[in-house]
Tab-separated table of C-alpha atoms in Angstrom:
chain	number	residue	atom	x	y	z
A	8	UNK	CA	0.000	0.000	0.000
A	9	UNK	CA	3.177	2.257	1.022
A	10	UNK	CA	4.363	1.584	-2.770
A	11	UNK	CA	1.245	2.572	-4.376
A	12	UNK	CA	1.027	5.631	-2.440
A	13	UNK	CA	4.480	6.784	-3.247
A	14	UNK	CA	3.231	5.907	-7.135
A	15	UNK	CA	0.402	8.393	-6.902
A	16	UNK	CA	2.430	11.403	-5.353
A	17	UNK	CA	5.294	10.636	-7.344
A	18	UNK	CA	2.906	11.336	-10.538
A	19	UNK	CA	1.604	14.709	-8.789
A	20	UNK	CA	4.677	16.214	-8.540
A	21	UNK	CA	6.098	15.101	-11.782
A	22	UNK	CA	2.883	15.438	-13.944
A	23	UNK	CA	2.889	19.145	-14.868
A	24	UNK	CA	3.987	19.389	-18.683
A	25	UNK	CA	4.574	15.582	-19.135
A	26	UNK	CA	3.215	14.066	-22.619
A	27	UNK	CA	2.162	10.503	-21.484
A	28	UNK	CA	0.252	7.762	-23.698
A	29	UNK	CA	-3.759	6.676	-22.779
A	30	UNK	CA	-3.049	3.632	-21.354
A	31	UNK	CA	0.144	1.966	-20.485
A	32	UNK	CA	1.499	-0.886	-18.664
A	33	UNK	CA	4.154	-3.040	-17.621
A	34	UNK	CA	3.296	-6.276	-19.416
A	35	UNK	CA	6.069	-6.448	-22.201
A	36	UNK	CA	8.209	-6.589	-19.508
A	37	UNK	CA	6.354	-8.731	-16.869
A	38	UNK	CA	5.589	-8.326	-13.974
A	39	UNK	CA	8.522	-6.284	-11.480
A	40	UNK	CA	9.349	-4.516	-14.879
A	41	UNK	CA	9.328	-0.887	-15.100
A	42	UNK	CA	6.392	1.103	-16.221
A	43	UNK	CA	7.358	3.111	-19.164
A	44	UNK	CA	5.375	6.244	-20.093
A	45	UNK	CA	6.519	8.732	-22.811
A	46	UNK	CA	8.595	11.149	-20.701
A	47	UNK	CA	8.888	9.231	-16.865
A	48	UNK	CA	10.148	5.868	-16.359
A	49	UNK	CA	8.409	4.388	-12.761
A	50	UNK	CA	9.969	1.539	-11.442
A	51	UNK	CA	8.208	-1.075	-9.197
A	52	UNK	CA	9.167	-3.785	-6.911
A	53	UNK	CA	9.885	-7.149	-7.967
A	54	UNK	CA	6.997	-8.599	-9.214
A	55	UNK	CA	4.198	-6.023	-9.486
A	56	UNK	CA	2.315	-5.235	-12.243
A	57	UNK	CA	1.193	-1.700	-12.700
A	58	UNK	CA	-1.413	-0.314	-15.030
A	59	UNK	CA	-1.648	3.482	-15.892
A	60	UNK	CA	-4.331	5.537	-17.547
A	61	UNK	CA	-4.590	9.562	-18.102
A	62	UNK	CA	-7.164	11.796	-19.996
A	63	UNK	CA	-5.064	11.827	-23.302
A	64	UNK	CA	-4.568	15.173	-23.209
A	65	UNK	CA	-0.873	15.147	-25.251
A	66	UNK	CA	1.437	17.319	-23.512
A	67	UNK	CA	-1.151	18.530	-20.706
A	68	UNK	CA	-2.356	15.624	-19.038
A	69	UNK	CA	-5.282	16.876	-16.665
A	70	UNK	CA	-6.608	13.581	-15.373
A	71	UNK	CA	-4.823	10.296	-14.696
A	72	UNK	CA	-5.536	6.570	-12.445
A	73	UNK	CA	-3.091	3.704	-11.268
A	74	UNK	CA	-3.404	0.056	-10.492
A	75	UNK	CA	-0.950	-2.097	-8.888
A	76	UNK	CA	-0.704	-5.589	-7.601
A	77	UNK	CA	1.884	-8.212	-6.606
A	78	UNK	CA	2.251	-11.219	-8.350
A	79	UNK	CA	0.646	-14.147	-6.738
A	80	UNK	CA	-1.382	-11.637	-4.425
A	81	UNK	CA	-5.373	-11.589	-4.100
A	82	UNK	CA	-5.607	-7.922	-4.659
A	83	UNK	CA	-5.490	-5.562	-7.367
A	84	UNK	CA	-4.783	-1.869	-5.408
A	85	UNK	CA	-6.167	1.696	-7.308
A	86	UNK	CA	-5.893	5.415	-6.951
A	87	UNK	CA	-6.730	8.171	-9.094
A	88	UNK	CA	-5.999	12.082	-9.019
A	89	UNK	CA	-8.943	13.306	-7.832
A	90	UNK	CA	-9.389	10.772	-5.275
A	91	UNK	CA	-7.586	10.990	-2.077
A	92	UNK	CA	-7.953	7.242	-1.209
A	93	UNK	CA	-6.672	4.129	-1.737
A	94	UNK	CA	-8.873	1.031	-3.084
A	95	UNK	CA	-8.818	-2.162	-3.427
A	96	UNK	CA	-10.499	-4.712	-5.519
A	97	UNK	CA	-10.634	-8.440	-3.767
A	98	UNK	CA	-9.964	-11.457	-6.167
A	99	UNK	CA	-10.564	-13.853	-3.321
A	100	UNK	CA	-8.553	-16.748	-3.369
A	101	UNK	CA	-7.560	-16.524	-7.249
A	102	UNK	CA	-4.027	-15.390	-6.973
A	103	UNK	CA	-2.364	-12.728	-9.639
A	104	UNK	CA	-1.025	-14.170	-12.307
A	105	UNK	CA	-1.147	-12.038	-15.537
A	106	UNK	CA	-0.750	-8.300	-15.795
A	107	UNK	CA	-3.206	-6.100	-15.322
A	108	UNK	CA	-5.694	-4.927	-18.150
A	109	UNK	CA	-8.123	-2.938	-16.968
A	110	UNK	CA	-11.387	-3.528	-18.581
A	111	UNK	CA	-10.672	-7.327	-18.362
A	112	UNK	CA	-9.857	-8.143	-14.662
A	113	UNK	CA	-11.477	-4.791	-13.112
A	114	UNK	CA	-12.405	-0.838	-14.373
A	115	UNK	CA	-10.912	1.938	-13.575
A	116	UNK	CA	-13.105	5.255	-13.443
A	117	UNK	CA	-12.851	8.011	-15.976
A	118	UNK	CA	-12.122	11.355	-14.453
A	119	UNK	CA	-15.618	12.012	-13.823
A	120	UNK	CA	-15.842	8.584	-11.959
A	121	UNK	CA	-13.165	9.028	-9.849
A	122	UNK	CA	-13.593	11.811	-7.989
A	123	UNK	CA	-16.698	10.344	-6.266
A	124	UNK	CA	-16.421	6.763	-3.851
A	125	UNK	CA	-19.278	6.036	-5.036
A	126	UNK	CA	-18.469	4.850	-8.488
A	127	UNK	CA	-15.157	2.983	-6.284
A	128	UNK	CA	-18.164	1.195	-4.592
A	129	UNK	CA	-20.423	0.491	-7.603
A	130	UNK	CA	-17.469	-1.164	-9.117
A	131	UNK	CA	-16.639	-3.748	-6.092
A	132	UNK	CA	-13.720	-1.414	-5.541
A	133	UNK	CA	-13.035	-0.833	-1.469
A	134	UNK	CA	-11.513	1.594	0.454
């Protein structure tokens, strides 16, 4: 949780005037890999997969969500800008074992979405 929380203030102080794709992850890599967006390189710890998404605003990104989650784990953790907490999305006991696509495994909200919990809620995410 530490991790993911250093994630989403690392991207508020280094997001002003940074051109970064859509959506990006760290599967061509696998999991542990670094996540490469167009101007910032994050690194993670060995093992994680992280999944990124922004407003696709080139060169003025307004807007923009994270997902991480260990390898193995039963969780898949979330945060977006507007949002000042931390969710979580239970896989019970199916472990981690792919990278994370969002759309397939879980959702992450649009800008509009995030900023309320209760869209975090509607989509079994918890806080």
């Amino acid at each position: 949780m530490k991790k993911l929380t250093f994630l989403a203030l690392a991207f508020l102080i280094i997001l002003s005037g940074q051109s970064f794709a859509a959506s990006t992850d760290n599967t061509a890599g696998g999991a542990g890999s670094a996540l490469e967006l167009a101007d910032l390189t994050v690194g993670v710890s060995p093992g994680v997969y992280a999944h990124y998404e922004d407003d696709g605003t080139a060169g003025n990104v307004q807007w923009w969500a994270i997902s991480t989650a260990h390898q193995g784990g039963t969780k898949i953790y979330g945060a977006a800008q507007n949002n000042s907490g931390t969710f979580y999305i239970n896989v019970g006991t199916n472990t981690i074992e792919g990278p994370l696509t969002a759309g397939t495994t879980y959702a992450l909200p649009d800008s509009d979405e995030a900023a309320s919990d209760d869209y975090w809620s509607d989509a079994d995410w918890t806080r």
